[in-house]
Amino acid sequence: MSRKIIPFVVAFVLICLVMVVAGVFAFSGAVAAEKFGSDVAWSQSYSQAESMKVIDLTGDGQDELFIQNTGNVSIFDGSGTSLFSFDYSSPKTTLGDVNGDSVEDIVVYYFGDFGLSVDVISKGQVTVLAESLNIGNPARVAFIRFSSGPEIVLGDSAGVILALSADGAPLWNSNVGSAEIRGMDDARIGGDVHVAIASNDGTVKVFAADGKNVWTVNQEQLRRMRAFDLNADGNSEIITGGEYGLFRIYNAVDGSVLFEKSLGQAVSEVREVELNGDPSSREIVVGGKDGGIWAFSFDGTTASQMWTGSLSDKVTEIAGLDINEDGKQEAVIGDDAGNVAIFTENGTRNNLPDHSSGITRVDIGKLGNERYVVIADYNEVQTNKVNFSSIPGFQYTPLVVGLIVSAVILVIAGILASIPPKPEMKLSLQDKSRESLEAQRRMLKESIADVERLRKAGEVSSEAYLSRLKRLRGDLSENEAAFKTAGFPIKTETFACPNCGGTLELGMDKCEYCGQVILS
């Protein structure tokens, strides 16, 4: 290949690599045209929140902030002022309109003075609903609106289930495995409400309103379970995340597996987030114990992976918010190292300010006149006003940079191709002493003899042999000329081919280089 062509071949390969990288950055969202940031509105000290929700709990048409940890249940108004605060022993909570006044109540399952008890907090007023219940340490509680009437379903740390009526009367009991209840959610079958319950040992069961077990499956040790009607067909899908990375979607009708994938790390959180704004499919965001993040789209029959991302530690919370009001939600995700990030539809990550301790809960809603992202860490609860900015055309900057770099590469290739070849090194045989010229002559003849030996041994190709031989014979011819110029006697042993000019040995009747027959 010509030495003038080689720089352009190398340049072409480099340009292809540069433009591929530029395209990845431009169209993958790695260099985003949209940016998110946040400003803190207010914060309050509150340690290790286990449950949190922005919701109207007073009936005044304004949302409040409900929050609960291992020893307290509190409600803050939109400006961060504490409205109510109640201390409990190891409470687990859920929200629902227990008394039918169209205002959400707080249901508290806890250790009371008379054993395991349930309270209802309605507009700040506490009512003891049930005491001395035949169930163990609180693990989960859910308020389920069955078609036959609402029920409060309790789950303890040993897999025992107890259902109460809205007035606290025991209705039915059962068990789900023999380990801590890790998930409890309402699940629809043919439009009729059931309850899906999962325990840490991997047992998943669905119950009807009367406590009848519809189906049971057993899988690997389980960390998270959620139930959503992902395709709005009246039948829910039950989503589980396992201790060893199994992500699985079950059909709530019969427990059949609709989708499963191994994620390679324990699943620490699962949430539905409407990432693409398309009602024909729903999106599920999964967080892992080692910081992995996966987004899946589910159309009712099959799930496909949309993107993957990561944070630096265990994902502890996921919430969805349509920040830029384009009909698509962004996923707000926190981890156990205090990092909070916003992920968009295509997986672009925007970091919000870090927290000094791990994130325990994230929720989104309107407090006062503003929509906030509310973030609770190990030490406090903080409301953040998230802002959005768009930089038109910024997404395509990597392509522009790639074109500029490509142009520079072409210029360099042109310069390299235009550099003349380095002159071939020649032995200077002029103005040498006789001894020096004789030494040079012996060296050249020995080199010619070496090349002949290599050819006979088959260690050199014909082309390489002739090229080297032509060069050495040329040097020998110059040596003879140097002898004559210096006036030293010399026996001529070479002559030039009259056709190609190549140096030949006297007596040859055919040129080895061009094949010309030479008449003597």
Coordinates of C-alpha atoms in Angstrom, one line a residue:
M1 CA 0.0 0.0 0.0
S2 CA 1.3 3.4 -0.9
R3 CA 2.7 5.4 2.0
K4 CA 0.5 8.4 0.9
I5 CA -2.6 6.3 1.3
I6 CA -1.9 4.8 4.7
P7 CA -2.5 8.1 6.6
F8 CA -5.9 8.4 5.1
V9 CA -6.9 4.8 5.8
V10 CA -5.9 5.3 9.5
A11 CA -7.7 8.7 9.5
F12 CA -10.9 7.0 8.1
V13 CA -10.8 4.4 10.9
L14 CA -10.3 7.1 13.6
I15 CA -13.1 9.3 12.2
C16 CA -15.5 6.3 12.2
L17 CA -14.7 5.7 15.9
V18 CA -15.0 9.4 16.8
M19 CA -18.4 9.7 15.1
V20 CA -19.8 6.5 16.7
V21 CA -18.8 7.8 20.2
A22 CA -20.3 11.2 19.4
G23 CA -23.5 9.5 18.3
V24 CA -23.7 7.5 21.4
F25 CA -23.3 10.6 23.6
A26 CA -25.8 12.6 21.5
F27 CA -28.6 10.1 21.3
S28 CA -28.2 8.1 24.5
G29 CA -28.8 11.2 26.7
A30 CA -25.4 11.0 28.2
V31 CA -25.1 14.7 27.3
A32 CA -28.6 15.9 28.1
A33 CA -30.4 18.8 26.7
E34 CA -32.6 18.8 29.8
K35 CA -31.3 19.6 33.2
F36 CA -33.0 19.3 36.6
G37 CA -32.0 21.0 39.9
S38 CA -33.6 21.6 43.3
D39 CA -33.8 24.2 46.1
V40 CA -34.7 23.3 49.7
A41 CA -38.0 24.9 50.8
W42 CA -38.0 23.6 54.4
S43 CA -36.7 20.7 56.5
Q44 CA -37.6 19.2 59.9
S45 CA -35.7 16.8 62.1
Y46 CA -37.1 13.3 61.8
S47 CA -35.0 10.2 62.1
Q48 CA -35.2 7.0 60.0
A49 CA -38.6 7.4 58.4
E50 CA -40.2 4.0 57.4
S51 CA -43.3 5.4 55.8
M52 CA -44.2 8.8 54.2
K53 CA -46.9 10.3 52.1
V54 CA -48.1 13.7 50.8
I55 CA -51.9 13.5 51.2
D56 CA -54.9 15.4 52.7
L57 CA -55.4 14.0 56.2
T58 CA -57.4 16.9 57.7
G59 CA -60.2 17.3 55.1
D60 CA -59.3 21.0 54.3
G61 CA -58.5 20.3 50.7
Q62 CA -54.8 20.9 51.3
D63 CA -52.3 18.1 51.4
E64 CA -50.2 17.4 54.5
L65 CA -47.1 15.4 55.0
F66 CA -47.6 12.1 56.9
I67 CA -44.5 10.4 58.2
Q68 CA -43.8 7.5 60.5
N69 CA -40.7 5.9 62.0
T70 CA -40.1 3.1 64.5
G71 CA -41.5 5.1 67.4
N72 CA -43.6 7.9 66.1
V73 CA -46.4 9.0 63.7
S74 CA -46.4 12.7 62.7
I75 CA -48.2 15.1 60.4
F76 CA -46.7 18.4 59.1
D77 CA -48.6 21.1 57.2
G78 CA -47.4 22.6 53.9
S79 CA -45.0 25.0 55.6
G80 CA -43.4 22.3 57.8
T81 CA -45.3 23.1 61.0
S82 CA -46.1 20.0 63.1
L83 CA -49.9 19.5 63.3
F84 CA -50.0 16.1 65.2
S85 CA -47.4 13.8 66.7
F86 CA -48.1 10.5 68.4
D87 CA -45.6 8.1 69.9
Y88 CA -46.0 4.3 69.4
S89 CA -44.0 1.2 70.1
S90 CA -42.8 -0.5 66.8
P91 CA -45.7 0.8 64.6
K92 CA -46.5 -0.1 61.1
T93 CA -48.9 2.1 59.2
T94 CA -51.2 2.4 56.2
L95 CA -53.6 5.0 54.9
G96 CA -57.3 4.7 54.1
D97 CA -60.8 6.1 54.7
V98 CA -61.8 3.7 57.5
N99 CA -64.8 5.7 58.9
G100 CA -66.3 6.7 55.5
D101 CA -66.0 10.5 55.9
S102 CA -64.1 10.8 52.5
V103 CA -60.9 11.8 54.3
E104 CA -57.9 9.5 54.5
D105 CA -57.2 8.1 58.0
I106 CA -54.0 6.7 59.4
V107 CA -54.2 3.0 60.5
V108 CA -51.5 2.1 63.1
Y109 CA -50.6 -1.5 64.0
Y110 CA -48.4 -1.6 67.1
F111 CA -47.5 -2.9 70.5
G112 CA -50.0 -1.4 73.0
D113 CA -50.6 -1.7 76.7
F114 CA -52.8 -4.7 76.0
G115 CA -50.7 -6.5 73.4
L116 CA -50.9 -6.1 69.7
S117 CA -53.3 -3.3 68.8
V118 CA -54.7 -1.2 66.0
D119 CA -55.5 2.5 66.2
V120 CA -57.2 4.8 63.7
I121 CA -56.1 8.5 63.6
S122 CA -58.8 10.5 61.9
K123 CA -58.2 14.3 61.4
G124 CA -55.8 14.1 64.4
Q125 CA -58.1 12.2 66.7
V126 CA -56.9 8.8 67.9
T127 CA -59.4 5.9 68.3
V128 CA -58.3 2.5 69.6
L129 CA -59.9 0.1 67.0
A130 CA -58.7 -3.3 68.5
E131 CA -56.5 -4.6 71.3
S132 CA -55.1 -7.9 72.5
L133 CA -55.0 -9.3 69.0
N134 CA -53.9 -12.9 68.3
I135 CA -50.9 -12.0 66.1
G136 CA -47.2 -11.3 66.5
N137 CA -44.7 -8.5 65.9
P138 CA -45.9 -5.9 63.4
A139 CA -44.5 -6.3 59.9
R140 CA -47.1 -5.0 57.4
V141 CA -50.6 -3.5 57.4
A142 CA -52.9 -2.7 54.5
F143 CA -56.4 -1.2 54.1
I144 CA -58.1 -3.2 51.4
R145 CA -61.4 -2.1 49.8
F146 CA -63.0 -5.5 49.0
S147 CA -66.3 -5.4 47.1
S148 CA -67.9 -6.9 50.3
G149 CA -66.5 -4.0 52.4
P150 CA -63.2 -2.6 53.6
E151 CA -60.8 -4.7 55.7
I152 CA -57.6 -4.0 57.6
V153 CA -55.2 -6.8 56.9
L154 CA -52.3 -7.3 59.4
G155 CA -49.1 -9.3 58.8
D156 CA -46.5 -10.2 61.4
S157 CA -42.9 -11.1 61.5
A158 CA -43.7 -14.9 61.4
G159 CA -45.9 -14.9 58.4
V160 CA -49.3 -14.8 60.3
I161 CA -52.2 -12.9 58.7
L162 CA -55.2 -11.4 60.5
A163 CA -58.0 -9.5 58.8
L164 CA -60.2 -7.0 60.7
S165 CA -63.4 -5.3 59.7
A166 CA -63.5 -1.5 59.7
D167 CA -64.8 -1.6 63.3
G168 CA -62.0 -3.8 64.5
A169 CA -63.7 -7.2 64.6
P170 CA -61.6 -10.2 63.5
L171 CA -62.8 -11.7 60.2
W172 CA -60.3 -14.3 59.1
N173 CA -56.7 -15.4 59.6
S174 CA -54.1 -17.4 57.7
N175 CA -50.4 -17.6 57.2
V176 CA -48.0 -16.8 54.3
G177 CA -44.9 -18.9 54.8
S178 CA -43.2 -18.7 58.1
A179 CA -41.1 -15.6 57.8
E180 CA -41.6 -11.8 58.0
I181 CA -44.3 -10.4 55.7
R182 CA -42.4 -8.3 53.1
G183 CA -45.3 -7.2 50.8
M184 CA -49.0 -6.6 51.0
D185 CA -51.1 -5.0 48.2
D186 CA -54.5 -5.0 46.7
A187 CA -54.7 -7.1 43.5
R188 CA -57.6 -7.3 41.0
I189 CA -58.9 -10.4 39.4
G190 CA -61.6 -9.8 36.8
G191 CA -62.0 -6.3 38.4
D192 CA -62.7 -7.8 41.8
V193 CA -60.4 -6.7 44.6
H194 CA -58.2 -9.4 46.3
V195 CA -55.1 -9.0 48.5
A196 CA -51.6 -10.3 47.5
I197 CA -49.2 -11.0 50.3
A198 CA -45.6 -12.2 50.3
S199 CA -43.2 -13.3 53.0
N200 CA -39.5 -13.1 53.2
D201 CA -39.1 -16.9 52.7
G202 CA -40.4 -16.5 49.1
T203 CA -44.1 -17.5 49.6
V204 CA -46.6 -15.5 47.6
K205 CA -50.3 -15.9 48.1
V206 CA -53.5 -14.2 46.9
F207 CA -56.6 -14.1 49.1
A208 CA -60.2 -13.3 48.5
A209 CA -62.3 -11.1 50.8
D210 CA -63.3 -14.1 52.9
G211 CA -59.8 -15.3 53.4
K212 CA -60.0 -18.0 50.8
N213 CA -56.5 -18.7 49.2
V214 CA -56.8 -18.3 45.4
W215 CA -53.3 -19.5 44.6
T216 CA -49.9 -19.9 46.1
V217 CA -46.4 -19.9 44.6
N218 CA -43.0 -20.3 46.1
Q219 CA -39.8 -18.6 44.8
E220 CA -36.4 -17.6 46.0
Q221 CA -36.1 -15.6 49.2
L222 CA -38.1 -12.4 48.6
R223 CA -37.4 -8.8 49.5
R224 CA -40.1 -6.7 47.7
M225 CA -43.6 -7.3 46.3
R226 CA -45.9 -4.9 44.5
A227 CA -49.2 -5.3 42.6
F228 CA -50.3 -3.1 39.7
D229 CA -52.9 -3.5 36.9
L230 CA -50.2 -2.7 34.4
N231 CA -52.4 -2.9 31.2
A232 CA -55.8 -1.8 32.8
D233 CA -57.5 -5.1 31.8
G234 CA -59.0 -5.6 35.3
N235 CA -56.4 -8.2 36.2
S236 CA -53.4 -7.1 38.3
E237 CA -49.8 -8.1 37.7
I238 CA -47.8 -9.0 40.9
I239 CA -44.2 -8.0 40.8
T240 CA -41.6 -9.5 43.1
G241 CA -37.9 -8.9 43.7
G242 CA -35.7 -11.6 45.2
E243 CA -32.7 -11.8 47.5
Y244 CA -30.6 -13.2 44.7
G245 CA -31.7 -10.9 41.9
L246 CA -34.8 -12.7 40.5
F247 CA -37.2 -10.1 39.1
R248 CA -40.5 -11.7 38.3
I249 CA -44.0 -10.7 37.1
Y250 CA -47.0 -13.0 38.0
N251 CA -50.5 -13.0 36.6
A252 CA -52.8 -12.3 39.5
V253 CA -55.5 -14.6 38.1
D254 CA -53.6 -17.8 38.4
G255 CA -50.0 -17.1 39.5
S256 CA -48.5 -17.9 36.1
V257 CA -45.2 -16.3 35.3
L258 CA -45.5 -13.5 32.7
F259 CA -41.9 -12.4 32.8
E260 CA -38.7 -13.1 34.7
K261 CA -35.1 -11.9 34.6
S262 CA -32.1 -12.3 36.8
L263 CA -30.6 -8.9 37.7
G264 CA -27.5 -10.2 39.4
Q265 CA -28.0 -8.4 42.7
A266 CA -30.7 -8.4 45.5
V267 CA -33.7 -6.4 44.5
S268 CA -34.2 -3.6 47.1
E269 CA -37.1 -1.6 45.6
V270 CA -39.7 -1.8 42.9
R271 CA -42.1 1.0 41.7
E272 CA -44.3 1.8 38.8
V273 CA -43.3 5.0 37.1
E274 CA -45.0 6.2 33.9
L275 CA -41.8 7.0 32.0
N276 CA -43.0 7.3 28.4
G277 CA -46.4 8.8 28.9
D278 CA -48.0 6.0 26.7
P279 CA -51.1 4.5 28.5
S280 CA -50.9 1.3 26.4
S281 CA -47.8 0.3 28.3
R282 CA -46.6 0.7 31.9
E283 CA -43.1 1.1 33.1
I284 CA -41.5 -0.5 36.2
V285 CA -38.3 0.8 37.8
V286 CA -36.3 -1.7 39.8
G287 CA -33.5 -0.8 42.3
G288 CA -30.8 -3.2 43.5
K289 CA -28.9 -3.7 46.7
D290 CA -25.6 -2.8 45.0
G291 CA -27.0 0.4 43.4
G292 CA -28.2 -1.1 40.0
I293 CA -31.3 0.5 38.4
W294 CA -33.4 -1.1 35.6
A295 CA -36.4 0.3 33.8
F296 CA -38.8 -2.2 32.1
S297 CA -41.8 -1.5 29.9
F298 CA -44.8 -3.9 30.1
D299 CA -47.6 -4.0 27.6
G300 CA -49.7 -6.7 29.3
T301 CA -48.1 -9.7 27.6
T302 CA -44.4 -9.1 27.6
A303 CA -41.8 -6.9 29.3
S304 CA -38.8 -5.3 27.7
Q305 CA -35.8 -3.6 29.2
M306 CA -35.7 0.2 28.5
W307 CA -32.4 1.2 30.1
T308 CA -30.1 0.5 33.0
G309 CA -28.4 3.0 35.4
S310 CA -26.8 3.0 38.8
L311 CA -26.2 4.8 42.1
S312 CA -23.3 4.3 44.4
D313 CA -25.1 2.3 47.1
K314 CA -28.3 0.3 47.8
V315 CA -31.4 1.8 46.2
T316 CA -33.7 2.6 49.0
E317 CA -36.6 4.5 47.4
I318 CA -38.1 5.2 44.0
A319 CA -40.9 7.7 43.1
G320 CA -42.3 9.2 39.9
L321 CA -42.9 12.9 39.2
D322 CA -43.8 14.7 36.0
I323 CA -41.4 17.6 36.6
N324 CA -41.5 19.3 33.3
E325 CA -45.3 18.5 32.8
D326 CA -44.8 16.8 29.4
G327 CA -47.1 13.9 30.3
K328 CA -44.1 11.7 31.2
Q329 CA -42.9 11.0 34.7
E330 CA -39.3 11.1 35.8
A331 CA -38.0 8.6 38.3
V332 CA -36.6 10.2 41.5
I333 CA -34.3 7.6 43.1
G334 CA -32.4 7.7 46.4
D335 CA -29.7 5.4 47.8
D336 CA -28.3 4.4 51.2
A337 CA -25.3 6.7 50.7
G338 CA -27.5 9.8 50.6
N339 CA -27.4 10.3 46.8
V340 CA -30.6 11.4 45.0
A341 CA -30.9 11.4 41.2
I342 CA -33.6 12.0 38.6
F343 CA -33.7 9.5 35.7
T344 CA -35.7 10.4 32.5
E345 CA -37.4 8.3 29.9
N346 CA -34.2 7.4 28.2
G347 CA -32.2 6.8 31.3
T348 CA -30.5 10.2 31.5
R349 CA -29.3 10.9 35.0
N350 CA -29.5 14.3 36.7
N351 CA -28.1 14.5 40.3
L352 CA -29.9 16.4 43.0
P353 CA -27.9 17.6 46.1
D354 CA -26.5 14.8 48.2
H355 CA -27.7 14.2 51.8
S356 CA -25.4 13.6 54.7
S357 CA -27.0 10.2 55.5
G358 CA -28.9 7.5 53.7
I359 CA -32.2 8.1 52.0
T360 CA -35.1 6.3 53.6
R361 CA -38.2 7.6 51.8
V362 CA -39.1 9.8 48.8
D363 CA -42.6 11.1 47.9
I364 CA -43.9 13.8 45.6
G365 CA -46.9 16.1 46.0
K366 CA -48.3 19.6 46.5
L367 CA -47.7 21.2 49.8
G368 CA -49.2 24.6 50.1
N369 CA -49.1 26.2 46.6
E370 CA -46.0 24.3 45.4
R371 CA -45.2 20.8 44.1
Y372 CA -42.3 19.3 46.1
V373 CA -40.1 16.3 46.1
V374 CA -40.0 15.3 49.7
I375 CA -37.0 13.4 50.8
A376 CA -36.4 11.7 54.2
D377 CA -33.0 10.5 55.3
Y378 CA -31.7 9.0 58.6
N379 CA -31.8 12.5 60.2
E380 CA -34.4 14.7 58.7
V381 CA -37.2 15.2 56.2
Q382 CA -36.7 17.8 53.5
T383 CA -38.9 19.4 50.9
N384 CA -37.3 20.3 47.6
K385 CA -38.6 22.5 44.9
V386 CA -37.3 20.8 41.7
N387 CA -36.7 23.0 38.7
F388 CA -36.3 22.1 35.0
S389 CA -34.4 23.7 32.2
S390 CA -34.0 22.9 28.6
I391 CA -31.1 23.9 26.4
P392 CA -32.2 23.8 22.7
G393 CA -29.8 22.0 20.5
F394 CA -27.4 21.1 23.3
Q395 CA -28.1 17.4 22.7
Y396 CA -26.3 17.5 19.3
T397 CA -23.1 19.2 20.6
P398 CA -21.3 15.9 20.7
L399 CA -21.9 15.5 16.9
V400 CA -20.5 18.9 16.2
V401 CA -17.5 18.2 18.3
G402 CA -17.1 14.9 16.5
L403 CA -17.1 16.6 13.1
I404 CA -14.5 19.1 14.2
V405 CA -12.2 16.3 15.5
S406 CA -12.7 14.4 12.3
A407 CA -11.7 17.5 10.2
V408 CA -8.5 17.8 12.4
I409 CA -7.7 14.2 11.8
L410 CA -8.1 14.6 8.0
V411 CA -5.8 17.7 8.1
I412 CA -3.1 15.7 10.0
A413 CA -3.5 12.8 7.5
G414 CA -2.9 15.2 4.6
I415 CA 0.2 16.7 6.2
L416 CA 1.6 13.2 6.9
A417 CA 0.9 12.1 3.3
S418 CA 2.6 15.2 1.9
I419 CA 5.9 14.6 3.8
P420 CA 8.5 13.4 1.3
P421 CA 10.1 10.0 2.0
K422 CA 13.2 9.9 4.0
P423 CA 16.2 9.7 1.7
E424 CA 17.6 6.2 1.6
M425 CA 20.8 5.9 3.6
K426 CA 23.8 5.4 1.3
L427 CA 27.3 4.6 2.1
S428 CA 29.5 7.4 0.9
L429 CA 32.2 5.8 -1.2
Q430 CA 33.8 9.0 -2.5
D431 CA 37.1 10.3 -1.3
K432 CA 38.0 7.1 0.5
S433 CA 41.4 5.5 0.9
R434 CA 42.3 2.4 -1.1
E435 CA 42.1 0.2 2.1
S436 CA 38.7 1.6 2.9
L437 CA 37.4 1.0 -0.6
E438 CA 38.7 -2.6 -0.5
A439 CA 37.1 -3.2 2.9
Q440 CA 33.8 -1.8 1.5
R441 CA 34.1 -4.1 -1.6
R442 CA 34.7 -7.2 0.6
M443 CA 31.7 -6.3 2.7
L444 CA 29.4 -5.9 -0.3
K445 CA 30.5 -9.2 -1.8
E446 CA 30.0 -11.0 1.5
S447 CA 26.5 -9.5 1.7
I448 CA 25.7 -10.6 -1.9
A449 CA 26.9 -14.1 -1.0
D450 CA 24.7 -14.1 2.2
V451 CA 21.7 -13.2 0.1
E452 CA 22.4 -16.0 -2.3
R453 CA 22.7 -18.5 0.6
L454 CA 19.3 -17.3 2.0
R455 CA 17.7 -17.8 -1.4
K456 CA 19.0 -21.3 -1.8
A457 CA 17.9 -22.2 1.7
G458 CA 14.4 -20.9 0.9
E459 CA 14.5 -18.3 3.7
V460 CA 13.8 -15.3 1.6
S461 CA 11.1 -14.7 -1.1
S462 CA 12.0 -14.1 -4.7
E463 CA 10.9 -10.5 -4.6
A464 CA 12.9 -9.7 -1.4
Y465 CA 15.9 -11.5 -2.9
L466 CA 15.9 -9.5 -6.1
S467 CA 15.3 -6.2 -4.3
R468 CA 18.1 -6.7 -1.9
L469 CA 20.4 -8.1 -4.7
K470 CA 19.8 -5.1 -7.0
R471 CA 20.6 -2.7 -4.2
L472 CA 23.8 -4.5 -3.2
R473 CA 25.0 -4.8 -6.8
G474 CA 24.3 -1.1 -7.3
D475 CA 26.5 -0.3 -4.3
L476 CA 29.2 -2.6 -5.8
S477 CA 29.0 -0.6 -9.0
E478 CA 29.5 2.6 -7.1
N479 CA 32.4 1.1 -5.3
E480 CA 34.0 0.3 -8.7
A481 CA 33.4 3.9 -9.8
A482 CA 35.0 5.2 -6.6
F483 CA 38.1 3.1 -7.3
K484 CA 38.4 4.6 -10.8
T485 CA 37.8 8.1 -9.6
A486 CA 40.6 7.7 -7.0
G487 CA 42.9 6.4 -9.7
F488 CA 43.2 2.9 -8.1
P489 CA 43.3 -0.1 -10.4
I490 CA 40.2 -2.2 -10.3
K491 CA 38.8 -5.2 -12.2
T492 CA 35.3 -4.3 -13.4
E493 CA 32.8 -7.0 -12.4
T494 CA 29.4 -5.2 -13.0
F495 CA 27.5 -3.6 -15.8
A496 CA 24.1 -1.9 -16.2
C497 CA 21.1 -3.5 -17.9
P498 CA 20.5 -1.4 -21.1
N499 CA 16.7 -1.8 -20.6
C500 CA 16.0 -1.2 -16.8
G501 CA 19.4 0.2 -15.6
G502 CA 19.7 -2.5 -12.9
T503 CA 23.3 -3.5 -12.0
L504 CA 24.2 -7.0 -13.2
E505 CA 27.3 -9.2 -12.9
L506 CA 29.6 -9.5 -16.0
G507 CA 28.8 -12.5 -18.1
M508 CA 25.0 -12.5 -17.5
D509 CA 22.9 -12.8 -20.7
K510 CA 19.5 -12.1 -19.1
C511 CA 18.5 -9.3 -16.7
E512 CA 17.1 -10.8 -13.5
Y513 CA 15.0 -7.7 -12.8
C514 CA 13.2 -7.0 -16.1
G515 CA 13.8 -10.3 -18.0
Q516 CA 15.5 -8.5 -20.9
V517 CA 17.8 -10.8 -23.0
I518 CA 21.3 -9.2 -23.2
L519 CA 23.4 -9.9 -26.3
S520 CA 27.2 -10.2 -25.6

